[in-house]
Amino acid sequence: MSQRLIVIGGGGAGTAAATIAKRFDPDLKVTVFTEFPDIAYSPCGMPFVHGKEIPKFEDLFLSTVERYREDGLDMRMETAVTDIDLDRGTVTARNTHEGFDKLVIATGFTWQKPDVPGANLDGLHYVKDIRAAAEFDKRLDSYKRVVVHGATPLGVEMAGGLGRRGLQVDFVDEGPWALSEVLDPDVAEPVHKALSDRGVTIRMGTKVQGFVDDGNGRVKAVQTSDGELECDAVVVCLNKLPNTDLATAAGIKLGTSGGVAVDEHMRTNKDGVWAAGDIIEVPHGLTMLPIHGLTGAHAYAQGRTAAFDIVGRGARYDPVWIPWGMHAGDYTVGGFSIGESLASSIGVPYVLAKGVGVNKARYYPGAQRIHVKLLAEPGTLKLIGGQLHSAGTGVKERCDFLAFAAKRGATLEDIAYMENIYSPPIGALFEPMAIAAQNGLNELYKLERAAAV
Amino acid sequence: MSSGLVELQARLRDRAEHHLRMDAMRRLRGDAPATVEPYDDHRGLFWRYLFVPLYRRIPWEIKQRAIKAGRMTASGWTPPSREPSRPWQPPDALKRP
């Protein structure tokens, strides 16, 4: 008799687990529960629809419910699972108990809510559900001023998008510069300038103290440590929190970052139960400290790992080196693993290698500088982190490469003398990463020579 | 570990990371253009004036051991070896003295 897999959650991790498990074991009965009416769209694209860089929300859909059904999945849309009973092997949805042999919990995240008065007023928008985003987008046409609360990656994308749309945007955060939890201070200026160029007013070092009611239960202003900011709406972009309520009620163990603790096969502490995506925590490759709240690409890969384990193909998910990158206005920033700020806060020792190159041949039209900063372990010179930024292309690919290189133990010497493509429209004679690594090595050699004298 | 202990660990980690991060930001921003002082509500004096300076004085190797002993690292995972093979070596002329 064939077994039944139930997947709770229709995001990247849940759909990956369901479709891949079904593909490799066609006899498996797979049911996906999602509380939302839609599935298989990219929430990461929503800020760019608000900013009119992507024409419409429909463009964000990658597949349809019908296609999943055609592939043999039992899709339960708008059906919230309210309970998991691991002893009986059932989940409860719409007051009906459904049995399972194997279970994947991929309930994703919830946004952190501001812990200040007025946080429940109408007019506070959270970027998550595509239908809510489409409704919000319609109302944006009648708005003049919007406050974006939280200089997180999403906050930066939303502020830049709404500014591009012509709205007056106040961008508020307690931190000393935008993206301060991931980005180093030497990149603050170009990021802030790029946002300012889109009409965004940057208000860093500023605390949101409350939301002011217009008398009808709707926000009309934001009270901050720097005064009151009138607004038609607030976009809240604080931190992602793992949505663990259902899992913890079922006795699934959490880890030290607040996400569900899993092993490298995405197995939880309960037999026959896997978890994947924004609900879980995974170890950082450098420190092995668990972290959560990574990207859609990570969620998909974790769902795939769970699926492989479920069908007995035994895949393993590696600790993460987190290549990341994004647009801040028209400027691109990125990195991998850790930057100077994070290394300094954890106390990880590092040596620096910095350099500036160009993303195409310097004579090719549109060539732009790429700034590269690499962090390496003193002594071994193995890469442990880095940050890159540019007004042009080429940041993303380099961050992906460097994360992989760091994971494989590459050193500053490897990068300094790496091979590279020289083709005027796409690459310069001297690779910016190699320039940075060579500069770093030269500084080290100088120090060592001085010490030897 | 009990769920209460896990919650306590998570809360301690969150507080510690917040104050270490704020300290690092203050130190590193220096005169970096476009940066400002982070908002300070003067809470967490223990963390700021006792924990952070103490943590910073401890060598990384000892911190790592303490983090492991406190079961703050992930379990059930294979740490990366980061030893793929002998890396390409630069010519002698470019080697370190």
XYZ file of C-alpha atoms in Angstrom:
550
model
C 0.000 0.000 0.000
C 1.385 3.377 -0.926
C 2.345 5.858 1.745
C 0.959 9.323 2.217
C 3.090 12.453 2.546
C 1.462 15.599 3.873
C 3.176 18.917 3.278
C 2.027 21.929 5.294
C 2.867 25.128 3.438
C 2.784 26.160 -0.193
C 5.892 28.341 -0.388
C 9.228 27.510 -1.998
C 10.175 24.796 0.501
C 6.748 23.144 0.628
C 6.211 23.005 -3.129
C 9.772 21.769 -3.709
C 9.355 18.990 -1.137
C 5.972 17.945 -2.561
C 6.812 18.012 -6.271
C 10.243 16.412 -5.985
C 9.065 13.651 -3.642
C 6.220 12.874 -6.052
C 8.546 12.917 -9.059
C 10.959 10.422 -7.500
C 8.286 8.240 -5.950
C 5.179 8.366 -8.158
C 3.388 5.912 -5.848
C 3.589 8.350 -2.958
C 0.292 10.096 -2.217
C 1.195 13.729 -1.688
C -1.132 16.335 -0.193
C -0.217 20.013 0.129
C -2.096 22.226 2.573
C -1.875 25.985 2.233
C -3.951 28.631 3.953
C -3.615 30.921 0.942
C -5.590 30.887 -2.326
C -2.456 31.168 -4.489
C 0.690 29.157 -4.888
C 3.933 29.153 -6.853
C 4.568 32.873 -7.128
C 7.613 34.896 -6.222
C 6.986 37.182 -3.235
C 10.517 38.521 -3.739
C 9.282 40.239 -6.907
C 6.535 42.241 -5.206
C 8.590 45.359 -4.331
C 9.474 45.670 -8.014
C 5.812 45.555 -9.073
C 5.081 48.328 -6.566
C 7.998 50.206 -8.108
C 6.624 49.622 -11.652
C 9.780 47.816 -12.753
C 7.707 44.661 -13.251
C 4.428 45.485 -15.011
C 1.949 43.378 -13.048
C 1.580 40.901 -10.197
C 0.452 38.140 -12.558
C 3.995 38.107 -13.961
C 5.249 36.746 -10.638
C 3.457 33.422 -10.999
C 5.663 30.494 -11.942
C 2.999 27.790 -12.128
C -0.649 27.099 -11.384
C -2.607 24.961 -8.943
C -3.959 23.035 -11.949
C -0.459 22.088 -13.057
C 0.355 20.704 -9.633
C -2.884 18.712 -9.736
C -1.985 17.411 -13.199
C 1.323 16.261 -11.706
C -0.634 14.163 -9.233
C -0.552 16.364 -6.143
C -3.621 16.694 -3.929
C -3.785 20.471 -3.471
C -5.786 21.820 -0.533
C -5.961 25.544 -1.112
C -7.192 28.009 1.540
C -7.065 25.179 4.048
C -5.197 25.958 7.238
C -3.858 23.074 9.278
C -4.815 23.806 12.877
C -3.303 20.831 14.667
C -0.730 18.075 14.274
C -1.116 14.861 16.270
C 2.113 12.929 15.918
C 0.965 10.006 18.070
C -1.964 9.329 15.773
C -0.190 10.505 12.638
C -2.883 13.025 11.699
C -3.261 16.684 10.901
C -6.488 18.599 11.457
C -7.810 20.978 8.824
C -11.356 22.320 8.579
C -12.251 20.094 11.540
C -11.293 16.976 9.595
C -8.470 14.631 10.579
C -6.205 13.473 7.782
C -3.683 10.701 8.277
C -0.081 10.742 7.119
C 2.930 8.458 7.083
C 5.400 11.270 6.534
C 5.052 14.972 7.235
C 6.873 18.081 6.015
C 6.309 21.290 7.959
C 7.068 24.300 5.799
C 4.940 26.983 7.397
C 7.423 29.756 6.593
C 7.639 32.978 8.540
C 5.632 35.822 9.974
C 6.817 39.414 9.988
C 7.906 40.884 13.285
C 5.302 43.461 14.359
C 6.283 46.803 15.883
C 5.927 46.678 19.660
C 4.553 50.222 19.999
C 1.104 51.824 20.398
C -1.059 51.841 17.276
C 0.517 48.765 15.687
C -2.944 47.349 14.968
C -4.227 50.356 13.036
C -5.368 50.035 9.451
C -2.868 51.309 6.955
C 0.068 49.247 8.212
C 1.054 46.980 5.347
C 3.167 43.799 5.478
C 4.629 42.471 2.236
C 3.690 38.824 2.024
C 0.431 37.745 0.412
C 0.180 38.592 -3.291
C -3.524 39.460 -3.170
C -3.004 41.851 -0.265
C -0.075 43.336 -2.208
C -2.258 43.851 -5.301
C -4.909 45.607 -3.188
C -2.255 47.771 -1.542
C -0.839 48.580 -4.957
C -4.200 49.920 -6.163
C -4.427 52.208 -3.145
C -0.876 53.464 -3.691
C -2.132 55.462 -6.666
C -4.080 57.700 -4.283
C -1.315 58.019 -1.688
C 1.244 60.797 -1.452
C 3.383 59.903 1.588
C 4.442 56.511 2.822
C 6.687 55.591 5.746
C 8.839 52.488 5.330
C 9.696 51.133 8.790
C 12.807 48.938 8.910
C 16.013 49.216 6.861
C 16.108 45.484 6.167
C 16.687 44.160 2.623
C 12.920 44.232 2.023
C 12.707 47.739 3.488
C 15.402 48.967 1.116
C 13.646 47.400 -1.879
C 10.261 48.793 -0.861
C 11.633 52.282 -0.154
C 13.442 52.297 -3.499
C 10.382 50.978 -5.338
C 7.923 53.427 -3.813
C 10.340 56.288 -4.389
C 10.662 55.269 -8.022
C 6.889 55.346 -8.246
C 6.929 59.001 -7.237
C 5.738 58.685 -3.651
C 7.231 60.738 -0.868
C 8.979 58.081 1.214
C 10.325 58.435 4.753
C 12.660 55.529 5.479
C 12.989 55.000 9.220
C 15.256 52.701 11.215
C 17.023 52.712 14.582
C 20.283 51.511 13.047
C 23.162 53.800 12.059
C 22.828 53.130 8.309
C 20.570 51.207 5.952
C 21.020 47.424 6.000
C 23.262 47.820 9.027
C 22.630 44.238 10.165
C 24.343 42.887 7.044
C 26.153 45.720 5.315
C 29.366 47.411 6.404
C 29.493 51.176 7.010
C 31.799 51.870 4.062
C 28.900 51.022 1.726
C 26.353 53.235 3.488
C 27.029 56.307 1.378
C 26.345 54.857 -2.093
C 23.288 52.998 -0.776
C 21.837 56.114 0.823
C 22.640 58.196 -2.240
C 20.935 55.715 -4.545
C 17.801 55.794 -2.417
C 17.910 59.580 -2.112
C 18.169 59.781 -5.893
C 14.788 58.076 -5.966
C 13.321 60.677 -3.632
C 13.600 58.670 -0.425
C 14.235 60.609 2.792
C 16.667 58.577 4.902
C 16.013 58.714 8.645
C 18.476 56.363 10.287
C 19.161 56.362 14.040
C 15.453 57.068 14.468
C 13.069 55.023 16.574
C 9.422 54.467 15.690
C 7.541 55.171 18.925
C 3.960 54.762 17.803
C 1.361 55.073 15.061
C -1.128 57.935 15.251
C -4.837 57.185 14.758
C -6.821 59.448 12.417
C -9.888 58.933 14.593
C -11.287 56.212 12.367
C -8.836 53.467 13.248
C -6.445 54.290 10.446
C -2.861 55.494 10.648
C -2.318 59.152 9.775
C 1.225 59.627 11.078
C 4.184 57.869 12.624
C 5.534 59.152 15.930
C 9.322 58.875 15.965
C 12.198 59.914 18.212
C 12.800 62.641 15.632
C 9.232 63.971 15.476
C 5.994 63.048 13.752
C 5.861 61.945 10.127
C 2.531 62.345 8.348
C 1.680 59.473 6.060
C -1.057 57.717 4.122
C 0.344 54.273 4.901
C 3.210 52.480 6.605
C 5.086 49.538 5.123
C 6.479 47.452 7.976
C 9.696 45.672 7.007
C 11.134 44.352 10.257
C 12.600 40.884 10.774
C 11.305 37.522 9.597
C 10.258 35.263 12.472
C 9.935 31.504 11.961
C 6.241 30.531 12.027
C 6.640 27.735 14.549
C 3.319 27.743 16.454
C 2.004 24.574 14.844
C 5.340 22.771 15.114
C 5.972 23.636 18.766
C 2.434 22.615 19.722
C 3.263 19.219 18.236
C 6.419 18.918 20.300
C 8.911 19.706 17.543
C 12.172 21.010 18.979
C 13.323 24.566 18.317
C 16.919 25.766 18.207
C 18.775 28.752 19.600
C 17.727 31.170 16.853
C 14.037 30.350 17.341
C 13.688 28.212 14.212
C 12.900 24.509 14.104
C 16.089 22.514 14.696
C 16.755 20.043 11.877
C 19.688 17.881 10.889
C 21.437 17.979 7.516
C 18.635 15.856 6.005
C 15.961 18.308 7.230
C 14.761 15.779 9.802
C 13.265 17.194 12.975
C 13.532 15.546 16.399
C 10.390 13.510 15.617
C 10.512 10.412 13.420
C 8.803 10.838 10.074
C 8.690 14.624 10.336
C 10.804 16.958 8.243
C 10.870 20.762 8.150
C 12.248 23.171 5.561
C 12.306 26.830 4.541
C 11.892 29.916 6.703
C 10.598 27.898 9.660
C 13.952 26.164 10.239
C 17.416 27.181 11.288
C 20.575 25.951 9.595
C 24.207 26.364 10.633
C 26.472 29.022 9.220
C 29.429 27.321 7.522
C 32.016 29.411 9.334
C 30.761 29.309 12.921
C 28.220 26.448 12.859
C 25.892 28.809 14.733
C 22.298 28.260 13.622
C 20.629 31.060 11.668
C 17.244 31.536 10.027
C 15.511 33.850 7.589
C 17.497 33.109 4.438
C 16.372 33.372 0.813
C 13.844 31.658 -1.426
C 16.724 29.809 -3.089
C 17.715 28.355 0.285
C 14.092 27.397 1.030
C 13.757 25.567 -2.284
C 17.021 23.670 -1.760
C 15.975 22.663 1.757
C 12.603 21.405 0.464
C 14.476 19.414 -2.175
C 16.771 17.900 0.484
C 13.753 16.849 2.565
C 12.150 15.281 -0.518
C 15.286 13.295 -1.369
C 15.474 11.989 2.187
C 11.779 11.092 2.203
C 12.133 8.980 -0.938
C 15.352 7.412 0.336
C 17.815 9.142 -1.941
C 19.817 10.484 0.970
C 20.807 14.022 0.045
C 22.632 16.194 2.514
C 22.291 19.956 2.944
C 25.536 21.760 3.706
C 26.036 24.509 6.272
C 25.464 27.812 4.491
C 27.886 30.458 3.235
C 25.019 32.764 2.212
C 25.776 34.553 -1.015
C 23.468 37.562 -1.055
C 22.861 40.559 -3.248
C 20.216 43.147 -3.948
C 19.356 46.469 -5.493
C 19.327 49.528 -3.297
C 17.714 51.977 -5.689
C 19.827 51.642 -8.824
C 22.899 50.496 -6.905
C 23.823 46.845 -6.320
C 25.225 45.561 -3.048
C 26.061 42.020 -2.076
C 28.332 39.740 -0.176
C 28.764 36.313 1.299
C 29.116 34.783 4.732
C 30.035 37.735 6.953
C 31.197 41.315 6.560
C 33.428 43.355 8.828
C 30.567 44.428 11.079
C 29.411 40.906 11.729
C 32.947 39.527 12.081
C 33.745 42.273 14.538
C 30.584 41.726 16.560
C 31.074 37.959 16.814
C 34.766 38.432 17.466
C 36.027 36.420 14.489
C 39.603 37.489 13.681
C 40.191 38.486 10.057
C 42.561 40.144 7.629
C 41.218 42.444 4.947
C 41.801 42.590 1.212
C 40.232 45.483 -0.653
C 40.279 46.559 -4.263
C 38.406 48.293 -7.034
C 38.109 47.011 -10.582
C 35.679 47.394 -13.464
C 32.858 45.124 -14.575
C 33.713 45.405 -18.316
C 36.755 46.594 -20.213
C 37.334 50.138 -19.007
C 36.881 51.502 -22.558
C 33.614 49.651 -23.132
C 30.519 51.884 -22.886
C 28.771 51.550 -19.552
C 31.753 50.113 -17.679
C 31.334 50.622 -13.934
C 33.568 50.183 -10.948
C 33.142 47.152 -8.718
C 34.333 47.510 -5.143
C 35.490 44.265 -3.547
C 36.307 43.636 0.093
C 37.381 40.169 1.195
C 37.845 38.870 4.731
C 40.244 36.001 5.330
C 41.320 33.944 8.282
C 44.690 35.147 9.622
C 47.418 32.576 9.010
C 45.641 30.238 6.586
C 44.242 33.159 4.546
C 41.131 31.119 3.818
C 38.191 33.259 2.730
C 35.625 33.797 5.464
C 33.485 36.605 4.070
C 33.226 39.607 1.833
C 31.164 42.436 0.419
C 30.904 43.877 -3.072
C 29.113 46.868 -4.528
C 28.732 48.557 -7.875
C 26.528 50.841 -9.923
C 26.783 48.225 -12.673
C 26.393 44.501 -13.193
C 28.542 41.645 -11.943
C 28.017 41.693 -8.186
C 25.686 38.705 -7.990
C 27.850 36.257 -9.911
C 30.941 37.166 -7.928
C 29.133 36.730 -4.603
C 27.875 33.297 -5.692
C 31.388 32.318 -6.754
C 33.049 33.615 -3.599
C 30.578 31.821 -1.322
C 31.333 28.580 -3.128
C 35.072 29.252 -3.062
C 34.967 29.969 0.686
C 33.014 26.788 1.301
C 35.733 24.845 -0.520
C 38.475 26.452 1.518
C 39.864 28.852 -1.096
C 42.504 31.307 0.095
C 43.364 34.875 -0.785
C 46.247 33.407 -2.824
C 43.821 31.279 -4.854
C 41.720 34.349 -5.643
C 44.722 36.610 -6.302
C 45.970 34.345 -9.090
C 42.658 32.974 -10.394
C 41.903 32.721 -14.086
C 39.323 35.132 -15.427
C 37.420 36.017 -18.573
C 38.604 39.032 -20.532
C 35.942 40.036 -23.001
C 35.268 43.767 -23.289
C 31.452 43.769 -22.928
C 31.441 41.438 -19.901
C 34.838 41.398 -18.231
C 38.009 43.434 -17.840
C 41.580 42.226 -18.185
C 42.062 42.449 -14.440
C 39.436 40.712 -12.360
C 38.241 42.936 -9.456
C 38.263 40.033 -6.971
C 41.858 39.224 -7.943
C 42.833 42.887 -7.577
C 41.404 42.948 -4.056
C 43.134 39.705 -3.085
C 46.468 40.866 -4.539
C 46.181 44.162 -2.641
C 45.464 42.261 0.544
C 48.428 39.945 0.054
C 50.721 42.875 -0.701
C 49.674 44.561 2.552
C 50.310 41.327 4.445
C 53.718 40.832 2.820
C 54.648 44.407 3.747
C 53.663 43.781 7.353
C 55.550 40.481 7.450
C 58.653 41.999 5.876
C 58.515 44.864 8.364
C 58.182 42.395 11.222
C 61.103 40.340 9.871
C 63.453 43.341 9.835
C 17.003 20.000 26.476
C 13.716 21.308 27.895
C 11.751 23.823 25.848
C 12.189 26.380 28.661
C 15.950 26.085 28.442
C 15.853 26.368 24.658
C 13.743 29.519 24.950
C 16.165 30.958 27.490
C 19.109 30.148 25.211
C 17.365 31.819 22.287
C 16.573 34.934 24.336
C 20.133 35.192 25.656
C 21.560 34.733 22.193
C 19.250 37.397 20.778
C 20.200 39.937 23.469
C 23.905 39.162 23.254
C 23.939 39.439 19.459
C 22.012 42.714 19.523
C 24.421 44.415 21.894
C 27.529 42.998 20.224
C 26.222 44.209 16.874
C 25.468 47.696 18.198
C 28.952 47.869 19.702
C 30.574 46.781 16.434
C 28.547 49.331 14.477
C 29.575 52.142 16.797
C 33.245 51.199 16.551
C 33.380 50.522 12.828
C 31.357 53.429 11.533
C 34.075 55.895 12.605
C 33.769 58.697 10.150
C 32.102 56.650 7.407
C 30.024 59.110 5.417
C 26.229 58.926 5.650
C 26.211 56.991 8.921
C 24.749 58.263 12.207
C 24.768 57.093 15.838
C 22.326 54.224 16.267
C 19.263 55.057 18.356
C 20.040 54.384 21.996
C 17.247 53.973 24.523
C 19.792 53.397 27.304
C 18.382 49.983 28.078
C 20.556 46.914 28.477
C 23.294 48.579 30.524
C 24.512 45.188 31.788
C 24.968 43.963 28.255
C 26.564 47.127 26.981
C 28.961 47.906 29.786
C 29.748 44.484 31.195
C 29.017 41.695 28.725
C 30.297 43.364 25.562
C 33.693 44.526 26.938
C 34.205 41.147 28.595
C 33.268 39.228 25.449
C 35.649 41.331 23.383
C 38.602 40.494 25.627
C 38.216 36.751 25.201
C 40.190 35.170 22.309
C 38.098 33.689 19.488
C 39.305 30.133 20.127
C 38.012 30.255 23.702
C 34.750 31.839 22.576
C 34.325 29.032 20.056
C 34.864 26.402 22.717
C 32.406 28.144 25.045
C 29.791 28.394 22.299
C 30.160 24.667 21.627
C 30.125 23.773 25.322
C 26.958 25.839 25.738
C 25.388 23.763 22.932
C 24.763 26.900 20.892
C 26.032 25.327 17.656
C 23.891 23.146 15.401
C 23.819 19.428 16.101
C 23.328 16.698 13.501
C 25.419 18.503 10.930
C 28.784 17.736 9.375
C 31.097 20.744 9.746
C 32.676 21.678 6.415
C 36.233 20.407 6.033
C 37.307 23.331 3.850
C 40.255 21.243 2.709
C 39.511 20.413 -0.930
C 43.091 19.751 -1.976
C 46.380 21.569 -1.999
C 45.564 24.970 -3.478
C 47.415 26.442 -6.393
C 50.557 28.132 -5.162
C 51.931 31.402 -6.488
C 55.380 31.450 -8.121
C 58.290 31.663 -5.681
C 58.849 35.323 -6.461
C 55.398 36.168 -5.168
C 55.489 33.965 -2.122
C 55.580 35.359 1.326
C 59.098 35.867 2.735
